[in-house]
C-alpha cells in the first residue's frame, strides 16, 4: 500500500431496508473508482474547468448587461481568479449505507495527497522556498441522499470516516410520533449536526486536519421526483441547488422508479453535469434508457473492460455515463 492510501470503514444493516447492505453493483462502481482513479479525477477536474469557464462567461454577460464602469470591470476581472478556488459539487442518489460516497471521498483525498507529495518533491528539486496558498479540495460539497429510514446508517458510515470530510451535517427529516432519529445518529464527539427545517447553523467542531478533505458533506432525505424549496432561506436545502456530478447504483431496478429517478436527474443537473449510474443489466429494462432519451439525456455504457473481471459481461453489470443533450 502507498503511504497515501486512505482507509474506508462502513456498516451494513439489512434491517434498515433494501439499501442497508452492499449490493454487487455498488461494489463494482467502488472498484471502478479504485482502479481507474486517475481517469475519475481527471474527469472531475474537467468539470471544474468547465464550471470556471461558465462562471467567467456569466460574469462577463452580467457586466455587459449592467453596463458597469471601467473601475468595476477591472475589479471583477481580477476577482475572476477566485473561480480557481471553486470546487465542484456532487450528489449521490439512493446511497443506502453511504459506502459509495465514502469511496469517492477517499479516492479524491488520496489523489490530492499524492499530488501534494509530487509538488513538494518538485519544489525541493527546484529549490523554491516561496510559500503558496494550498489549493482547495476538488470536491467542495457532497450531498448523500436516500429515504429517511436510511439516513442514520448513512450518517454512521460518514461518521466512521472523519478523515475524508471537514464538516458533516445531517438534515433531520420532519419528525413523526415515535421517531428515534436523533438517538440513532447523535454521538458525543461533536462531529454531527442534526438540523430540522427551518434552518439552524451547522457545526464543524474538531474537523479533519487534512486540508485536502471535502469541505462539506450533507446527509439528507430525498424522495425521487419530490422537491421542496426553502426560498434560499436554508443553505442546506439540497433541492435549491444544481450539482456538477451525480452518481448512484442500482437505481432503476424497477420500472416504477424510472419516471421519478429521471425527474430527479433533470431537477438536479445543469447543462454540463456528469451523471454516472451503476446498473444490473438484467433488471434495468431498455425502457429506462428510452425514457432517458425522451427526457433529453444522452447516455453511454462504459466498456466492460473497465470493470473488474467478476463484473464483466454484457448481461450482468454496467456503468452508464449520462449527460444532457
C-alpha positions as a printed Julia matrix, in Angstrom:
325×3 Matrix{Float64}:
   0.0     0.0     0.0
   1.09    3.55   -0.74
   1.7     5.9     2.18
  -1.22    7.99    0.94
  -3.76    5.17    0.75
  -6.96    6.16    2.55
  -8.83    3.59    4.67
 -12.58    3.15    4.38
 -14.97    1.98    7.1
 -18.64    1.21    6.67
 -21.51   -0.7     8.22
 -24.21   -2.93    6.77
 -27.63   -3.26    8.34
 -30.24   -5.07    6.28
 -32.81   -4.29    8.97
 -32.62   -0.69    7.78
 -34.16   -1.62    4.47
 -33.26   -2.63    0.94
 -30.32   -0.23    0.83
 -28.8    -1.3     4.13
 -26.36   -3.76    2.59
 -23.65   -3.57   -0.03
 -25.09   -4.53   -3.42
 -22.84   -6.01   -6.09
 -23.3    -3.04   -8.4
 -22.17   -0.67   -5.65
 -19.05   -2.76   -5.2
 -18.5    -2.76   -8.97
 -18.53    1.04   -9.08
 -16.33    1.28   -5.97
 -13.78   -0.97   -7.69
 -14.05    1.2   -10.79
 -13.29    4.26   -8.66
 -10.32    2.46   -7.11
  -8.71    1.04  -10.24
  -9.41    3.99  -12.54
  -8.77    6.75  -10.02
  -6.71    8.86  -12.43
  -9.48    8.84  -15.02
 -12.15    9.67  -12.44
 -10.13   12.55  -11.02
  -9.29   13.85  -14.49
 -12.96   13.91  -15.46
 -13.92   15.72  -12.26
 -11.16   18.27  -12.86
 -12.57   18.84  -16.32
 -15.94   19.52  -14.7
 -14.24   22.1   -12.5
 -12.63   23.75  -15.55
 -15.99   23.86  -17.34
 -17.59   25.35  -14.24
 -14.88   28.01  -14.08
 -15.41   28.98  -17.71
 -19.18   29.11  -17.23
 -18.78   31.39  -14.2
 -16.45   33.68  -16.12
 -18.85   33.86  -19.06
 -21.79   34.59  -16.77
 -19.83   37.35  -15.09
 -18.89   38.95  -18.41
 -22.52   38.83  -19.53
 -23.61   40.41  -16.25
 -21.04   43.16  -16.72
 -22.36   43.9   -20.2
 -25.94   43.83  -19.0
 -25.26   46.21  -16.14
 -23.04   48.46  -18.25
 -20.59   48.69  -15.37
 -17.93   51.38  -15.07
 -14.35   50.7   -16.07
 -13.28   50.57  -12.44
 -15.85   47.93  -11.61
 -14.94   45.98  -14.73
 -11.3    45.87  -13.65
 -12.29   44.78  -10.17
 -14.47   41.98  -11.5
 -11.81   40.86  -13.93
  -9.36   40.42  -11.08
 -11.95   38.62   -9.0
 -12.28   36.01  -11.73
  -9.19   34.44  -10.21
 -11.4    33.41   -7.3
 -13.0    30.88   -9.64
  -9.79   28.88   -9.46
 -10.64   28.2    -5.83
 -14.16   26.97   -6.54
 -14.58   23.24   -6.22
 -17.35   21.14   -7.72
 -20.48   19.8    -6.04
 -21.68   16.21   -6.13
 -24.77   14.23   -5.13
 -25.3    10.53   -4.54
 -28.81    9.24   -5.14
 -30.05    6.15   -3.33
 -26.94    5.89   -1.18
 -28.26    3.22    1.19
 -25.38    2.85    3.63
 -23.1     5.69    2.45
 -20.37    3.32    1.23
 -20.0     4.67   -2.29
 -19.82    8.29   -1.17
 -17.02    7.44    1.25
 -15.22    5.62   -1.59
 -15.39    8.75   -3.73
 -14.18   10.97   -0.89
 -11.3     8.6    -0.14
 -10.34    8.44   -3.81
 -10.17   12.23   -4.11
  -8.3    12.58   -0.83
  -5.68   10.01   -1.85
  -5.24   11.69   -5.25
  -4.8    15.12   -3.64
  -2.34   13.78   -1.06
  -0.26   12.17   -3.79
  -0.32   15.4    -5.8
   0.87   17.33   -2.77
   3.74   14.87   -2.36
   4.75   15.29   -6.0
   4.5    19.07   -5.75
   6.68   19.07   -2.63
   9.31   16.94   -4.38
   9.31   19.25   -7.4
   9.57   22.29   -5.17
  12.55   20.82   -3.33
  14.27   19.92   -6.59
  13.77   23.46   -7.9
  14.85   24.99   -4.58
  11.69   27.04   -4.44
  11.36   28.47   -0.96
   8.38   30.72   -1.53
   5.18   29.64    0.17
   1.91   29.36   -1.71
  -1.71   29.1    -0.71
  -2.74   25.44   -0.91
  -5.44   24.74   -3.48
  -8.92   23.94   -2.18
 -10.31   20.41   -2.41
 -11.54   19.43   -5.85
 -14.87   18.41   -4.3
 -16.32   21.29   -2.33
 -19.65   19.76   -1.36
 -21.08   16.24   -1.39
 -24.77   15.58   -0.7
 -25.59   11.98    0.24
 -29.27   11.09   -0.13
 -31.8     8.32    0.34
 -35.1     7.75    2.11
 -35.46    8.89    5.7
 -35.14    5.4     7.18
 -31.63    5.06    5.72
 -30.21    8.36    6.99
 -28.97    7.02   10.33
 -26.94    4.26    8.63
 -25.54    6.7     6.06
 -24.6     9.08    8.86
 -22.96    6.24   10.79
 -20.77    5.38    7.8
 -19.74    9.0     7.23
 -19.09    9.44   10.9
 -16.78    6.4    10.86
 -14.64    8.16    8.24
 -13.96   11.65    9.66
 -10.63   11.79    7.82
 -12.37   12.36    4.46
 -14.51   15.39    5.36
 -14.18   18.67    7.23
 -17.79   19.45    8.03
 -20.67   16.98    8.28
 -24.32   17.99    8.52
 -27.22   15.59    8.85
 -30.51   17.2     7.87
 -33.22   15.68   10.0
 -36.44   14.9     8.16
 -39.75   16.15    9.6
 -40.34   14.32   12.87
 -43.12   11.82   13.35
 -44.53   10.28   16.5
 -42.19    7.63   17.85
 -39.31    8.73   15.6
 -35.97    7.91   17.25
 -33.87    9.57   14.53
 -31.9    11.77   16.94
 -30.98    8.86   19.19
 -29.82    6.83   16.2
 -27.35    9.33   14.75
 -26.14   11.61   17.5
 -22.98   10.97   19.44
 -20.82   12.8    21.92
 -17.86   13.61   19.68
 -19.35   16.85   18.34
 -18.87   15.99   14.69
 -22.53   15.63   13.82
 -25.1    18.34   13.4
 -28.77   17.44   13.22
 -30.85   20.07   11.51
 -34.59   20.48   11.3
 -36.07   22.91    8.75
 -36.34   25.87    9.09
 -32.56   26.26    9.13
 -30.15   26.24   12.0
 -26.4    26.55   11.9
 -24.13   23.58   11.19
 -21.11   22.71   13.27
 -17.6    21.82   12.22
 -16.06   21.16   15.62
 -12.92   19.0    15.63
 -12.94   18.56   11.86
 -10.46   16.68    9.71
  -6.95   18.12    9.86
  -6.33   17.2     6.24
  -6.62   20.28    4.03
  -7.49   18.03    1.08
 -10.61   16.58    2.69
 -14.0    17.52    1.24
 -15.16   20.79    2.77
 -18.83   19.92    3.32
 -20.81   16.67    3.41
 -24.58   16.79    3.85
 -26.68   13.71    4.59
 -30.29   14.37    3.68
 -33.53   12.74    2.67
 -34.57   12.88   -0.96
 -37.52   11.06   -2.46
 -37.07   10.9    -6.21
 -39.33   13.21   -8.11
 -40.3    15.19   -4.99
 -38.8    18.64   -4.48
 -39.22   21.27   -1.81
 -37.96   24.82   -1.78
 -36.98   27.0     1.13
 -36.7    30.16   -0.97
 -32.97   30.11   -0.24
 -33.52   30.57    3.49
 -31.69   27.34    4.29
 -28.2    26.94    2.9
 -28.51   23.18    3.4
 -31.72   22.79    1.39
 -30.49   20.36   -1.23
 -33.42   20.97   -3.57
 -32.43   24.54   -4.4
 -29.13   23.53   -5.99
 -27.68   22.09   -9.18
 -24.83   19.62   -8.98
 -21.79   19.07  -11.19
 -21.53   15.31  -10.59
 -24.41   12.95   -9.77
 -23.87    9.26   -9.13
 -25.5     6.15   -7.7
 -26.01    2.44   -8.24
 -28.99    0.1    -8.51
 -31.38    2.98   -9.04
 -33.54    1.76  -11.94
 -34.2    -1.84  -10.95
 -37.98   -1.38  -11.07
 -39.92    0.16  -13.93
 -41.96    2.22  -11.47
 -38.77    4.0   -10.4
 -37.83    5.25  -13.87
 -40.01    8.37  -14.05
 -39.2     9.74  -10.55
 -35.5     8.94  -10.97
 -35.32   10.77  -14.3
 -37.23   13.69  -12.74
 -34.52   13.94  -10.06
 -31.71   13.72  -12.62
 -33.35   16.52  -14.55
 -34.01   18.68  -11.48
 -30.51   18.46  -10.0
 -28.45   18.62  -13.19
 -27.34   21.54  -15.33
 -26.1    21.62  -18.92
 -22.62   20.34  -18.01
 -23.44   17.88  -15.22
 -21.9    14.42  -15.5
 -24.06   11.58  -14.17
 -22.68    8.09  -13.51
 -25.01    5.27  -12.54
 -24.33    1.59  -11.99
 -26.96   -0.85  -13.17
 -27.66   -4.56  -13.18
 -28.46   -5.15  -16.82
 -30.9    -7.97  -16.08
 -33.28   -5.8   -14.03
 -32.78   -2.38  -15.66
 -35.04   -2.66  -18.67
 -34.38   -0.97  -22.06
 -37.42    1.24  -21.48
 -35.4     3.12  -18.85
 -32.86    4.19  -21.46
 -35.64    5.02  -23.91
 -37.17    7.25  -21.25
 -33.8     8.9   -20.63
 -33.52    9.76  -24.31
 -37.07   11.12  -24.46
 -36.31   13.3   -21.42
 -33.42   14.98  -23.25
 -30.47   12.96  -21.99
 -27.77   11.07  -23.86
 -26.01    8.07  -22.38
 -23.09    5.74  -22.98
 -22.3     2.45  -21.29
 -18.68    2.2   -20.23
 -16.7    -0.62  -21.82
 -16.87   -3.9   -19.91
 -13.07   -3.97  -19.82
 -13.12   -1.05  -17.37
 -14.85   -3.26  -14.78
 -13.17   -5.9   -12.68
 -13.38   -9.41  -14.14
 -16.13  -10.61  -11.82
 -18.39   -7.81  -13.02
 -17.83   -8.15  -16.75
 -20.3    -9.5   -19.24
 -22.93   -7.72  -21.29
 -25.83   -9.21  -19.35
 -24.53   -8.61  -15.83
 -23.33   -5.22  -14.62
 -22.8    -1.9   -16.3
 -21.76    1.67  -15.54
 -23.56    4.26  -17.62
 -22.45    7.87  -18.16
 -25.33   10.32  -18.71
 -25.41   13.95  -19.76
 -27.96   16.38  -21.09
 -28.14   16.73  -24.85
